[in-house]
Coordinates of C-alpha atoms in Angstrom, one line a residue:
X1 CA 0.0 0.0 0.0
X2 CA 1.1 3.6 -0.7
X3 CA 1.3 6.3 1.5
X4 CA -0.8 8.5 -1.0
X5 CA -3.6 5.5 -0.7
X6 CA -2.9 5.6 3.1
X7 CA -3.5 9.0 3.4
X8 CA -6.5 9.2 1.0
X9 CA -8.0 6.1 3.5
X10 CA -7.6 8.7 6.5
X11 CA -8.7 11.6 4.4
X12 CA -12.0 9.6 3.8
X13 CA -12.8 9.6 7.5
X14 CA -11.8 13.6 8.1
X15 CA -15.6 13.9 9.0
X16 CA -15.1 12.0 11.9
X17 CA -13.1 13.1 14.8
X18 CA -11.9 12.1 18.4
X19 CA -10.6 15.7 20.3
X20 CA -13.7 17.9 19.1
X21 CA -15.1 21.2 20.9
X22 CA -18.0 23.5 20.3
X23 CA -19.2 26.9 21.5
X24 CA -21.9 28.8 20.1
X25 CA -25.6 30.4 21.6
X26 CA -28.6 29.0 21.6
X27 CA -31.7 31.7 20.5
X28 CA -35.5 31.6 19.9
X29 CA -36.6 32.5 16.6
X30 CA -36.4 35.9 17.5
X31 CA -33.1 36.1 18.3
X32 CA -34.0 36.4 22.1
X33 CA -31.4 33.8 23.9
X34 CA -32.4 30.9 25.5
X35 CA -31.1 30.6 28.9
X36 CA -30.9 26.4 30.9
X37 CA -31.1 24.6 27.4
X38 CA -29.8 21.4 28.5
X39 CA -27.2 19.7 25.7
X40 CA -26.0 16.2 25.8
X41 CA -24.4 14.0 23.0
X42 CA -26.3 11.2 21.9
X43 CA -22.9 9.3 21.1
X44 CA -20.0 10.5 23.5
X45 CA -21.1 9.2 27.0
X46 CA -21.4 11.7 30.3
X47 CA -21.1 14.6 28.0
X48 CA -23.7 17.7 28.7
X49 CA -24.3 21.3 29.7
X50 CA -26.9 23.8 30.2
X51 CA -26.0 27.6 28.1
X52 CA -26.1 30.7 30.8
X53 CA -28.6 33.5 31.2
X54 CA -27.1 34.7 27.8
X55 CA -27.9 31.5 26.1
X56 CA -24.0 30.6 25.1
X57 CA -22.3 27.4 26.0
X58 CA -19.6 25.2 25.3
X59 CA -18.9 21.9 25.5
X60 CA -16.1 19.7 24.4
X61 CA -15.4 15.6 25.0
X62 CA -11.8 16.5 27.0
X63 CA -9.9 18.7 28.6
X64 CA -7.2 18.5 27.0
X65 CA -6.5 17.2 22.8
X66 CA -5.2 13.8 24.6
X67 CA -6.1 10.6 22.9
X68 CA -5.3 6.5 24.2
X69 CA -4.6 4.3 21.2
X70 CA -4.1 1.0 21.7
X71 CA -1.2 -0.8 20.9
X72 CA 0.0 -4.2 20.5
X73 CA 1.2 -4.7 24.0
X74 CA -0.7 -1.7 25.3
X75 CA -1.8 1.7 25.4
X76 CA -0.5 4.9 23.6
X77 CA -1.2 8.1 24.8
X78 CA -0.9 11.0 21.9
X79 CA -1.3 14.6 23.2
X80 CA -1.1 17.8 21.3
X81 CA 0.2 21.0 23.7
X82 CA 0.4 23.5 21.0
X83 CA 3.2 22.9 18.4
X84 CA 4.3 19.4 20.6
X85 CA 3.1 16.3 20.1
X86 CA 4.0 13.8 23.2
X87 CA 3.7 10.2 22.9
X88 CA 3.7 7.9 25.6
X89 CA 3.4 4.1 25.1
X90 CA 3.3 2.4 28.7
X91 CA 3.9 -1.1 27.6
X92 CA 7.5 0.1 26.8
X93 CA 7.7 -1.1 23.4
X94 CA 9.7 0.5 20.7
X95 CA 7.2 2.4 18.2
X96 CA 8.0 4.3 15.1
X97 CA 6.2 7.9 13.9
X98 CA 6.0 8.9 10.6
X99 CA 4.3 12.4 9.5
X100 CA 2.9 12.9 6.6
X101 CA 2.3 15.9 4.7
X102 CA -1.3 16.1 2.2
X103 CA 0.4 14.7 -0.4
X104 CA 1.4 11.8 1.2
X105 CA 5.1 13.2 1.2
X106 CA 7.0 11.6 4.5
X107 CA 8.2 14.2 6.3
X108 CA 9.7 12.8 8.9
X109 CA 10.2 8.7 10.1
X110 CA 11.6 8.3 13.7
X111 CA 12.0 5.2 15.6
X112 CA 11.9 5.2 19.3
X113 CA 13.2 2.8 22.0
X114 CA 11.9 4.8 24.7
X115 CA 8.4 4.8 26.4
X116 CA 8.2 8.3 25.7
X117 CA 8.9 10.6 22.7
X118 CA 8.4 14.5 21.9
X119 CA 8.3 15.8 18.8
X120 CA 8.6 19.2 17.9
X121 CA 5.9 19.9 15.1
X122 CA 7.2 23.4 13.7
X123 CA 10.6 21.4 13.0
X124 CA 9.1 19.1 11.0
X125 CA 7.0 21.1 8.7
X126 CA 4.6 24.2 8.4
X127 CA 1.8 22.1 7.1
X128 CA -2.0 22.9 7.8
X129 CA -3.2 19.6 7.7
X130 CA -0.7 16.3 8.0
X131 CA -1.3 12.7 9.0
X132 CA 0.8 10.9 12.0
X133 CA 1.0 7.3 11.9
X134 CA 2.0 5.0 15.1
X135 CA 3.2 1.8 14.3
X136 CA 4.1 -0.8 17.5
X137 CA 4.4 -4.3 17.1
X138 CA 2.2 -4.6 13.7
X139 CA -0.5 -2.8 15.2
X140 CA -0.8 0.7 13.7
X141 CA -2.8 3.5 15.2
X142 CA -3.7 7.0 12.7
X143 CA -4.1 10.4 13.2
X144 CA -5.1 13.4 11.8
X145 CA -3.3 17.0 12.7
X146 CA -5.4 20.1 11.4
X147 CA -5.2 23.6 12.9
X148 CA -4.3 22.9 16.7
X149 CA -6.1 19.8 16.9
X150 CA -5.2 16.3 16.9
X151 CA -7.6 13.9 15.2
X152 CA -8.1 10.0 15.5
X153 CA -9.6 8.2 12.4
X154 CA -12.1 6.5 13.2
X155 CA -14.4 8.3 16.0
X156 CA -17.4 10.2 15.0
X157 CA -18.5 13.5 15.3
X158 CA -20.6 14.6 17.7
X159 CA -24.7 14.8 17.8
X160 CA -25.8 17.0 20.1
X161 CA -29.5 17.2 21.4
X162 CA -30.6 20.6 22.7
X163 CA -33.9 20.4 24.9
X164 CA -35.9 23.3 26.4
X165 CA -39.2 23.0 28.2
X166 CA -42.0 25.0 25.7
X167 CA -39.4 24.4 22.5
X168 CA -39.2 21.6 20.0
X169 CA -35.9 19.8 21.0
X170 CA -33.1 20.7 18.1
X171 CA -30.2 18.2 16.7
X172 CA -27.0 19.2 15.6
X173 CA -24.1 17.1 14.3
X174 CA -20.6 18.7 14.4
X175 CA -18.7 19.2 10.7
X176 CA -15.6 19.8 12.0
X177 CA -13.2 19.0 15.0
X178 CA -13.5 22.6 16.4
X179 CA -16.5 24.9 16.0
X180 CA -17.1 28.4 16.8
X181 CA -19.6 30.8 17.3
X182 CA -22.6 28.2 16.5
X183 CA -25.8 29.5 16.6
X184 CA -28.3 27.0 17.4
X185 CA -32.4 28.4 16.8
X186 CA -35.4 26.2 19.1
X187 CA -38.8 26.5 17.5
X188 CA -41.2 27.0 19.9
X189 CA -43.3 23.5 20.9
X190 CA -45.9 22.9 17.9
X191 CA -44.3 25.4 15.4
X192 CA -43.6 24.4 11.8
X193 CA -39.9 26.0 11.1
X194 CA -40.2 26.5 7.2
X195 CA -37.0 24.0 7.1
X196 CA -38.3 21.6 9.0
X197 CA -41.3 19.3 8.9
X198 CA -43.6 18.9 12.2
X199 CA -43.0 15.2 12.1
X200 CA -39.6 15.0 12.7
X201 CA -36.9 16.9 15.4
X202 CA -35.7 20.1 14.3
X203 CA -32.0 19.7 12.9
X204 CA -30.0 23.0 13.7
X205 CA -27.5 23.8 10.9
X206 CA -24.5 26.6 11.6
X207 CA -23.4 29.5 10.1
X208 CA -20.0 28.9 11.1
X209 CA -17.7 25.5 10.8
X210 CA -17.0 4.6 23.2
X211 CA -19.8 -18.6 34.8
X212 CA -22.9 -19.8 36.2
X213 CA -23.8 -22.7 33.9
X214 CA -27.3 -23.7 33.1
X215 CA -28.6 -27.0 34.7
X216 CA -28.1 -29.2 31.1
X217 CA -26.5 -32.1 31.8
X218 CA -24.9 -32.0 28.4
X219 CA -21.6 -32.5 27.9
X220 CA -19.9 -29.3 27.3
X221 CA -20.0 -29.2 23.2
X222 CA -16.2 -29.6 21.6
X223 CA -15.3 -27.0 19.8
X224 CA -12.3 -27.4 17.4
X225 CA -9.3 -24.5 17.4
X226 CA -7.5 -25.8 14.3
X227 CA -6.5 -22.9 11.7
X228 CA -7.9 -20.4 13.9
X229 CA -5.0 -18.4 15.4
X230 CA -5.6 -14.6 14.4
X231 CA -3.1 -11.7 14.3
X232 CA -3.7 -9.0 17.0
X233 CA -5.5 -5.7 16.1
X234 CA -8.7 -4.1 14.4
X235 CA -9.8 -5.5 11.7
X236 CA -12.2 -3.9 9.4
X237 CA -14.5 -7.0 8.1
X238 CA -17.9 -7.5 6.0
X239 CA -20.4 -10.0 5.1
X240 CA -23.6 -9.6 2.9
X241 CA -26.7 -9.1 4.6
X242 CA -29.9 -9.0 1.8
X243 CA -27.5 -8.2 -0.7
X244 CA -26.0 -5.4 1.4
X245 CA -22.9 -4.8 2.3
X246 CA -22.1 -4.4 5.8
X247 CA -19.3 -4.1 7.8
X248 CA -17.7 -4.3 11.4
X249 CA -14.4 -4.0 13.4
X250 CA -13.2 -7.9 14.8
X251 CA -11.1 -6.8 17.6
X252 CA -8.5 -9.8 19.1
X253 CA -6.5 -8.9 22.2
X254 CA -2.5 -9.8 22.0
X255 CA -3.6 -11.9 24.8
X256 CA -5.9 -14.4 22.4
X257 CA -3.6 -17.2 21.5
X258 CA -6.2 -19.4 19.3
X259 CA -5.2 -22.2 21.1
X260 CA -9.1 -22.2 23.2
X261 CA -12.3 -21.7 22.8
X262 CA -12.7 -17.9 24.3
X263 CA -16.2 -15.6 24.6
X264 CA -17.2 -13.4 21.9
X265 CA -18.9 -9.6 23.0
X266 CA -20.6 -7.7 20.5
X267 CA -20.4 -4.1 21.6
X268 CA -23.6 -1.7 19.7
X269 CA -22.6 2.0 19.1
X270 CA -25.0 4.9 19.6
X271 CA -27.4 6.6 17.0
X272 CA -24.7 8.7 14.7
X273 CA -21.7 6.5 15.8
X274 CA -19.7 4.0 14.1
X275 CA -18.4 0.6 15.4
X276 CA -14.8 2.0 16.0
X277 CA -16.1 5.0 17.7
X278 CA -17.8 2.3 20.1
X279 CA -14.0 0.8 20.5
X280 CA -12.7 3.9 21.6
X281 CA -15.8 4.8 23.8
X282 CA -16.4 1.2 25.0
X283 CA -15.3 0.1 28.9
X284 CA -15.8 -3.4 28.7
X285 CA -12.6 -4.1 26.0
X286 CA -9.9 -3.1 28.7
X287 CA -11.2 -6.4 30.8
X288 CA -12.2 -8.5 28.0
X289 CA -8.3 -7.9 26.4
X290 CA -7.0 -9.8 29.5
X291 CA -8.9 -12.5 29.1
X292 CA -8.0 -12.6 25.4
X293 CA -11.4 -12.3 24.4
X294 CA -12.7 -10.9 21.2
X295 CA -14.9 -8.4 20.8
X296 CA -17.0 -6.9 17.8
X297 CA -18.0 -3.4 16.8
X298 CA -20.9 -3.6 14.5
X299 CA -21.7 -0.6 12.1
X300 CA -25.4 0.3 12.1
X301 CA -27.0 1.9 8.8
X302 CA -29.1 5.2 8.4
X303 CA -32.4 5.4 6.4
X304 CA -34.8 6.3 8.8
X305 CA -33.0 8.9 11.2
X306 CA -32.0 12.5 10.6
X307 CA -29.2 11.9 13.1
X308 CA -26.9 9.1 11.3
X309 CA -26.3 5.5 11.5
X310 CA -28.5 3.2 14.1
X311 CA -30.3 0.3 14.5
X312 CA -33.6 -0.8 13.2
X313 CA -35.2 -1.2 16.8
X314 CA -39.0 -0.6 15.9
X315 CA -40.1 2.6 14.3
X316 CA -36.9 4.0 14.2
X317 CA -33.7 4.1 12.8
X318 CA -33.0 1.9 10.0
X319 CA -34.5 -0.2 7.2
X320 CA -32.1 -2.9 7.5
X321 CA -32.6 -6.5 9.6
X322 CA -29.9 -5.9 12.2
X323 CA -31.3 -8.9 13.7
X324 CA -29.9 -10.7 11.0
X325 CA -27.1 -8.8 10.7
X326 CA -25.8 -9.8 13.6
X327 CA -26.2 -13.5 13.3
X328 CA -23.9 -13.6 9.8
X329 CA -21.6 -11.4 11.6
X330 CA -21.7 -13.9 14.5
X331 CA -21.2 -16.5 12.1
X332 CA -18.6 -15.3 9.9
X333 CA -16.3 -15.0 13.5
X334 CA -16.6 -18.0 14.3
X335 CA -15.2 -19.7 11.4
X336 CA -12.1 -17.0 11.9
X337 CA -11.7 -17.0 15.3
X338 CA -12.2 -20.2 18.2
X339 CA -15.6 -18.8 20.0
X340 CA -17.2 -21.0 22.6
X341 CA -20.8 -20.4 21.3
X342 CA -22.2 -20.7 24.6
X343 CA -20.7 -17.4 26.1
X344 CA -21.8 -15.1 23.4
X345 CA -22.9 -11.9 25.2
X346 CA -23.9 -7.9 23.9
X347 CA -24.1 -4.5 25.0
X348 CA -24.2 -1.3 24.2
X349 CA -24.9 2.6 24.8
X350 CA -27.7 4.4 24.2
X351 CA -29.3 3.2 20.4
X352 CA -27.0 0.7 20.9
X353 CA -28.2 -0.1 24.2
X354 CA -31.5 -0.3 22.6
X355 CA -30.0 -2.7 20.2
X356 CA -29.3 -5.4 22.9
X357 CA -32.3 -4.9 24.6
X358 CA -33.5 -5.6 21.1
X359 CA -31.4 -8.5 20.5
X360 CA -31.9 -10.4 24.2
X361 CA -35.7 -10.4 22.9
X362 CA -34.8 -11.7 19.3
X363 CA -31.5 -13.4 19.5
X364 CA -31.8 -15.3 22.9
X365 CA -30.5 -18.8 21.5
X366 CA -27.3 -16.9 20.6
X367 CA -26.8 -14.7 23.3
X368 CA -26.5 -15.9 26.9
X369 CA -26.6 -12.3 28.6
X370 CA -26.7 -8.8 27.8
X371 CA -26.0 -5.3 29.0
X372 CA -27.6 -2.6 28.0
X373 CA -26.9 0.9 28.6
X374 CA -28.3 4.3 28.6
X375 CA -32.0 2.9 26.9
X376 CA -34.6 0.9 26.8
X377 CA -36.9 -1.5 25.2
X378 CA -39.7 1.2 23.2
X379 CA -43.4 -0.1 23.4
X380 CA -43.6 -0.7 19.8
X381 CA -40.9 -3.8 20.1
X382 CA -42.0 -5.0 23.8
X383 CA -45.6 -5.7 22.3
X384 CA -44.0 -8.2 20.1
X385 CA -41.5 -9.6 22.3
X386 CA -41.1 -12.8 23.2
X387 CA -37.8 -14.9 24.1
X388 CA -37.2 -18.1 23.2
X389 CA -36.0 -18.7 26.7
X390 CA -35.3 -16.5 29.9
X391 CA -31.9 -14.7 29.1
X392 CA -30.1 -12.6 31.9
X393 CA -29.5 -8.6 31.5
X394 CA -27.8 -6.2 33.2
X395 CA -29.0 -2.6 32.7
X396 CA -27.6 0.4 33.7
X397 CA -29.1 3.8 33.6
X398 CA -29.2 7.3 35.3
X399 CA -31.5 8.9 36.8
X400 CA -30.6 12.9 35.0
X401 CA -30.5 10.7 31.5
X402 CA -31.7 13.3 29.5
X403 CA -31.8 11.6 26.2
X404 CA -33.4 8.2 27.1
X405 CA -35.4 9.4 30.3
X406 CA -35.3 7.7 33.2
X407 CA -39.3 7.7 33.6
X408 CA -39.4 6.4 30.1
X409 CA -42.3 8.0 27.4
X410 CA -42.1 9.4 24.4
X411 CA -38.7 9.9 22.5
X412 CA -39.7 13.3 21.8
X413 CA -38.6 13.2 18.4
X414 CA -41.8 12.1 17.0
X415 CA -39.8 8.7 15.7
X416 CA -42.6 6.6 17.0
X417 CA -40.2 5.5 20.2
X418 CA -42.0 5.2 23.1
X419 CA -39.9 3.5 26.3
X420 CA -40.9 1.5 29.3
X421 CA -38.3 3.9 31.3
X422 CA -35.5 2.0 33.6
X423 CA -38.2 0.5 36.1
X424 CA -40.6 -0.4 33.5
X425 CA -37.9 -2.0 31.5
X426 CA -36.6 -3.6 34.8
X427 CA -40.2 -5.2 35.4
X428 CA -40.8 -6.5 31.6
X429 CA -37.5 -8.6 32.0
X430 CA -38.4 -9.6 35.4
X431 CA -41.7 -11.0 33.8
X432 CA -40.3 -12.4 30.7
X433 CA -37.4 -14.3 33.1
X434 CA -40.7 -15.7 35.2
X435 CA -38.9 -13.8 38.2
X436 CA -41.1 -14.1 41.9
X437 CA -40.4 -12.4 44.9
X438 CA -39.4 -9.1 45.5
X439 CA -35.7 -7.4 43.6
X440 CA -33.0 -7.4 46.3
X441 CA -30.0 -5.4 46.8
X442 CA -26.9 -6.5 45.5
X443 CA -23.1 -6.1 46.4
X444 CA -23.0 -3.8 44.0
X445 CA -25.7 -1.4 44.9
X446 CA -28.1 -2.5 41.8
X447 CA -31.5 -4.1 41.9
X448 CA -31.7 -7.5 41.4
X449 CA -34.2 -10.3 40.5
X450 CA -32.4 -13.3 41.7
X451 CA -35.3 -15.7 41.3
X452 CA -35.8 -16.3 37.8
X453 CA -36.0 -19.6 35.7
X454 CA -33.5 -21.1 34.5
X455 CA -30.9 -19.6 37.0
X456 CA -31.3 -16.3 35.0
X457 CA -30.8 -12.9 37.0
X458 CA -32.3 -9.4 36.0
X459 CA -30.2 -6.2 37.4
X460 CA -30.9 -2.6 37.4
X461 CA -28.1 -0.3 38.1
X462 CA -29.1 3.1 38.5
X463 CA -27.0 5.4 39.0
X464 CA -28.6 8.7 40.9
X465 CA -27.9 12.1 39.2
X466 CA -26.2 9.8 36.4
X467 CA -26.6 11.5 32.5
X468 CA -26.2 9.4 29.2
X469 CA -23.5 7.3 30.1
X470 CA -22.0 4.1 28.6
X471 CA -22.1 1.2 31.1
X472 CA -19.8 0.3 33.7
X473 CA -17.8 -2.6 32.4
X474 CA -15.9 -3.4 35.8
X475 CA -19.8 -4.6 36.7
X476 CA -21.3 -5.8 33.3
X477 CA -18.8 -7.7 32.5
X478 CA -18.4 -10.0 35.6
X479 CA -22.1 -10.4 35.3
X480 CA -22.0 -11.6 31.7
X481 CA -19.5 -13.9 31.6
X482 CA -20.8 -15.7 34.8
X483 CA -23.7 -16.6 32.5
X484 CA -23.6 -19.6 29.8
X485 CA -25.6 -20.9 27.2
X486 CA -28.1 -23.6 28.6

C-alpha cells in the first residue's frame, strides 16, 4: 500500500473526529437567547451542559486534545500541547512515527526505544493539515493533525441534542473537529420551522464551521481451534446481509492465542456512531483484552433517522434487519476466530443499548446475557416480544438521562419511540425471566431479581444524578461472563 492510498483512506474519514469542541448560543426564533437549554451527546457518554442566562455554551469531549490508542502490548497516549506532540506508550515497546504531509510526502520517520517521545511539530513542517502514523508491534494507530487539533480516524462526530421546556428539541451534528460561534435556533413546541417538517426533530445547521452454567447435563460441546489463530488488532470485516454490504471491526487482544475456545462480546454503538467510535468509547474491552477475548463493533446503517447511523429497533432508525445482521456477523467470526458459542454476550450505549435490549428479545438462542446501557426497550418492540428462553440482562441507567429518560415516554422526536423507562424495562425482563419475589439489593448497589427460571438474573443499576452514560464494564462484565448458554 502507498502512502498517498494511506493518506486518502484517513482523508475519507476527516468527517469523523476524536478531540472535538464546540461553542456557540442558543436563541428563539427571534433572536432572544435561551437561557438552561440542556445539551447532551447522543454518542459520546457523560457529556452535557446547560447555556447561561445569555444563552451561550460550550462543550467539548476533553480537557485536553489527549487521545489512548491502543497498541500491540498496550496503550499509547498521543497529546497535542500547542506545536508538541508527546507520545507515551506504557507497555514500553519501541514504536515508530511517521508524519505525513497532504500529499502523502514523508516528512519525517523516527523510531523510538523509549516509552516516551516529543516531537517538535514546527521542525518538522509548516503544514495545515498532516497525518501521523504510530506503528508498534504490527498494530498501527492513525491520526489526523489540522489547525491545533489532533484527530483519530475512526471516531465520529458529535450529535448534540438541545432540549428546552416550551421548544421543540433541536439536533446538531458537528462538521468539524473545532466549532465556533454556532448558533443553534429552538422552535417553539408545535411550530412548523419553514426547514423543518412537524413530524420530525428540528435539525439545527451553523453559520459557522465509546460462569454460572445452566442446569443441562450435556456434555460441554467440543469446539475445534485448528486454523484459527488470528493476528492481534482491528480489523475492518464484511459479510452480505440481503444483498448489502455491511461491515464491522473484529477486535482480538495480544492476549488471544487461538489455542481455546474464548467468549465473543458484540459491543452496539450509539445513533450517529460507528463501530470504532464504540471501540474507543467502550469500557468493557480493557477487561475483555486480558482474558483474550474478542470483541465486535458492528456498524449500524441510516435510512430512517435525521441523526446518522443506528439500528432498526422498531419505528426507528433503520430499514435494515440488524437482527440478522448480527447473526452472519456472528457466524462469519466463528469460522475466523475459536468462539465457545455458549458465552456469546452484547451491549451497548444508548441506540446501541436499545439494540441489545432488542437483541436479548430476538436473538436469545445466541446470546447468553446482555447489558444494556443508557436505553430501553420502546413499546412498539416489547408488544412483540417474546424470548425463546429467559436470558439474563444487566441494565444500567441514570436517573438525569436526558436523552433516554429515566421515567421512560415518548422519545420526543416524533420517531414513533416510546420507552418502558429504567423500572418499566426492569419489570418487563423480570416478567419475561418468570422472576417471583421481590428485587434485592446487590453487592453492587443494583437491583436485582435473583429468582428467575432457569438460574437467570435481571439487574438494574441506576446510578442517581447519572446523565447518558455508557455502562460500567468493571460490573457488566463480571455479570455476563458468569452466565452460559443452557
Amino acid at each position: 500500500m502507498t502512502l498517498k492510498s494511506i493518506f486518502g483512506g484517513i482523508l475519507a474519514t476527516a468527517v469523523i473526529a476524536s478531540a472535538w469542541t464546540i461553542d456557540g448560543v442558543v436563541t428563539n426564533a427571534s433572536g432572544k437567547p435561551l437561557a438552561n437549554v440542556d445539551i447532551n451527546s447522543f454518542n459520546y457518554a457523560g457529556i452535557s451542559t446547560k447555556t447561561d442566562t445569555q444563552g451561550k455554551f460550550m462543550l467539548s469531549n476533553g480537557d485536553d486534545m489527549s487521545i489512548a490508542g491502543v497498541a500491540a502490548q498496550g496503550k499509547l497516549s498521543v497529546k497535542r500541547d500547542g506545536f508538541m506532540l508527546n507520545i507515551a506508550n506504557p507497555s514500553g515497546n519501541s514504536f515508530k512515527v511517521s508524519l505525513m504531509d497532504a500529499l502523502g510526502k514523508v516528512q519525517m520517520q523516527k523510531e523510538f526505544n523509549s516509552s516516551t517521545a516529543s516531537i517538535d511539530l514546527k521542525k518538522v513542517a509548516d503544514q495545515k493539515l498532516m497525518i501521523l502514523k504510530i506503528s508498534s508491534n504490527s498494530a498501527n494507530e492513525n491520526y489526523i493533525l489540522s489547525r491545533g487539533a489532533l484527530m483519530k480516524a475512526g471516531d465520529p462526530m458529535a450529535t448534540l441534542m438541545f432540549a428546552l421546556d416550551g421548544y421543540q428539541q433541536t439536533v446538531y451534528t458537528m462538521k468539524a473537529e473545532v466549532e465556533t460561534n454556532v448558533k443553534i435556533v429552538m422552535e417553539k413546541a408545535g411550530a412548523t420551522p419553514a426547514s423543518s417538517s412537524s413530524s420530525k426533530p428540528i435539525v439545527a445547521s451553523s453559520s459557522s464551521a465509546k460462569p454460572v452454567a445452566s442446569s443441562s447435563s450435556k456434555a460441554e460441546e467440543f469446539v475445534s481451534c485448528v486454523g484459527k489463530t488470528y493476528q492481534a488488532g482491528d480489523h475492518k470485516m464484511s459479510v452480505n446481509v440481503d444483498g448489502k454490504n455491511r461491515t464491522y471491526i473484529m477486535h482480538v487482544p495480544s492476549s488471544y492465542k487461538g489455542d481455546k475456545a474464548v467468549p465473543l462480546v458484540v459491543d452496539y454503538h450509539p445513533i450517529g456512531g460507528s463501530g470504532q467510535g464504540q471501540l474507543s468509547g467502550t469500557t468493557y474491552k480493557s477487561l475483555t483484552d486480558q482474558e483474550g477475548v474478542i470483541s465486535l463493533y458492528p456498524d449500524g446503517t441510516g435510512g430512517k433517522s435525521m441523526m446518522g447511523a443506528g439500528w432498526n429497533v422498531g419505528p426507528c432508525c433503520s430499514n435494515d434487519d440488524d437482527v440478522k445482521f448480527s447473526r452472519e456477523m456472528i457466524k462469519a467470526v466463528e469460522e475466523k476466530v475459536c468462539i465457545d458459542k455458549k458465552r456469546v454476550y452484547a451491549t451497548g450505549f444508548s441506540m446501541g443499548g436499545g439494540m441489545s435490549n432488542h437483541v436479548a428479545c430476538y436473538m436469545s438462542d445466541i446470546y447468553a446475557a446482555v447489558a444494556p446501557a443508557a436505553m430501553d426497550l420502546n413499546k412498539t418492540n416489547s408488544a412483540t416480544c417474546n424470548p425463546e428462553r429467559p436470558i439474563s440482562i444487566i441494565m444500567f441507567r441514570g436517573t438525569a438521562d436526558n436523552v433516554c429518560r429515566y421515567q421512560g415516554g415518548d422519545s420526543g422526536f416524533n420517531d414513533g419511540l416510546n420507552f418502558l423507562g429504567a423500572e418499566g424495562n426492569f419489570k418487563f425482563w423480570a416478567q419475561k425471566n418468570g422472576c417471583t419475589g421481590s428485587p434485592t439489593t446487590n453487592s453492587n448497589g443494583c437491583q436485582e431479581y435473583s429468582n428467575c427460571q432457569g438460574g437467570t438474573k435481571v439487574v438494574l443499576c441506576t446510578k442517581q444524578g447519572g446523565g447518558h452514560e455508557q455502562g460500567d464494564g468493571k460490573v457488566g462484565w463480571p455479570f455476563l461472563k458468569s452466565f452460559t448458554m443452557p
